[in-house]
């Protein structure tokens, strides 16, 4: 039961996130990417983790990809956000930027 609920939540979030991003114009998407990256970097630094820490963990997030995310050059997939949240040991919602 827990697994199917978790999968349902992931699928629902993925569809919502993709719809949310596709509805944004380029400027809004860039602003979102920068805010998201800034938030991820803040949490990572609060935890005292380096970019290399992510490659060493079981989730194997490439430090170059994470750097691009933190700089706001790319928006990660929901799956990658889940992996980042798992390494940082925070709920996924803690990584999302606050609404302005």
Coordinates of C-alpha atoms in Angstrom, one line a residue:
X1 CA 0.0 0.0 0.0
X2 CA 2.7 2.5 0.9
X3 CA 4.7 1.7 -2.3
X4 CA 1.6 2.3 -4.5
X5 CA 0.7 5.5 -2.7
X6 CA 4.3 6.7 -3.0
X7 CA 4.3 5.8 -6.7
X8 CA 1.0 7.6 -7.2
X9 CA 2.3 10.7 -5.5
X10 CA 5.5 10.7 -7.6
X11 CA 3.4 10.3 -10.8
X12 CA 1.0 13.0 -9.8
X13 CA 3.9 15.3 -8.9
X14 CA 5.7 14.6 -12.2
X15 CA 2.6 15.4 -14.3
X16 CA 1.9 18.6 -12.2
X17 CA 5.6 19.7 -12.5
X18 CA 5.8 19.1 -16.2
X19 CA 2.5 21.0 -16.7
X20 CA 3.7 23.8 -14.5
X21 CA 6.9 24.2 -16.4
X22 CA 5.3 24.0 -19.9
X23 CA 2.9 26.8 -18.9
X24 CA 5.8 29.1 -18.2
X25 CA 7.3 31.5 -20.7
X26 CA 11.1 31.5 -21.1
X27 CA 11.7 34.4 -18.6
X28 CA 9.5 32.8 -15.9
X29 CA 11.1 29.4 -16.4
X30 CA 14.6 31.0 -16.1
X31 CA 13.5 32.8 -12.9
X32 CA 12.1 29.5 -11.5
X33 CA 15.4 27.7 -12.4
X34 CA 17.5 30.3 -10.6
X35 CA 15.3 30.3 -7.5
X36 CA 15.2 26.5 -7.4
X37 CA 19.0 26.3 -7.8
X38 CA 19.6 28.9 -5.1
X39 CA 17.3 27.0 -2.7
X40 CA 19.1 23.7 -3.4
X41 CA 22.5 25.3 -2.9
X42 CA 21.3 26.9 0.4
X43 CA 20.2 23.6 1.8
X44 CA 23.3 21.8 0.6
X45 CA 25.6 24.3 2.2
X46 CA 23.5 24.2 5.5
X47 CA 24.2 20.5 5.5
X48 CA 27.9 21.0 4.9
X49 CA 27.9 18.9 1.8
X50 CA 30.2 19.5 -1.2
X51 CA 29.2 18.8 -4.8
X52 CA 31.4 15.7 -4.6
X53 CA 29.3 14.4 -1.8
X54 CA 26.5 13.8 -4.2
X55 CA 28.6 11.5 -6.4
X56 CA 29.8 9.5 -3.5
X57 CA 26.3 8.7 -2.3
X58 CA 24.2 5.8 -3.6
X59 CA 22.1 8.1 -5.8
X60 CA 25.1 9.1 -7.9
X61 CA 24.2 12.7 -8.9
X62 CA 26.8 14.1 -11.2
X63 CA 28.4 17.1 -9.6
X64 CA 28.6 19.0 -12.9
X65 CA 24.9 18.5 -13.4
X66 CA 24.2 19.6 -9.9
X67 CA 26.3 22.7 -10.5
X68 CA 24.2 23.6 -13.5
X69 CA 21.0 23.1 -11.5
X70 CA 22.4 25.3 -8.7
X71 CA 23.4 28.0 -11.1
X72 CA 19.9 28.0 -12.6
X73 CA 21.1 26.9 -16.0
X74 CA 18.8 23.9 -16.1
X75 CA 15.6 22.7 -14.3
X76 CA 16.0 19.1 -13.0
X77 CA 13.5 16.4 -13.6
X78 CA 11.2 15.4 -10.7
X79 CA 13.2 12.2 -10.4
X80 CA 16.5 14.2 -10.0
X81 CA 14.8 16.4 -7.4
X82 CA 13.8 13.3 -5.4
X83 CA 17.4 12.1 -5.5
X84 CA 18.7 15.5 -4.4
X85 CA 16.2 15.6 -1.5
X86 CA 17.2 12.0 -0.5
X87 CA 20.9 12.9 -0.4
X88 CA 20.1 16.1 1.6
X89 CA 17.7 14.1 3.8
X90 CA 14.9 16.7 3.4
X91 CA 11.4 16.6 2.1
X92 CA 11.2 17.5 -1.6
X93 CA 9.0 20.5 -0.8
X94 CA 11.9 22.0 1.2
X95 CA 13.8 22.4 -2.0
X96 CA 11.2 24.2 -3.9
X97 CA 11.4 28.0 -3.9
X98 CA 8.8 30.0 -2.1
X99 CA 6.2 31.8 -4.2
X100 CA 7.0 35.5 -4.8

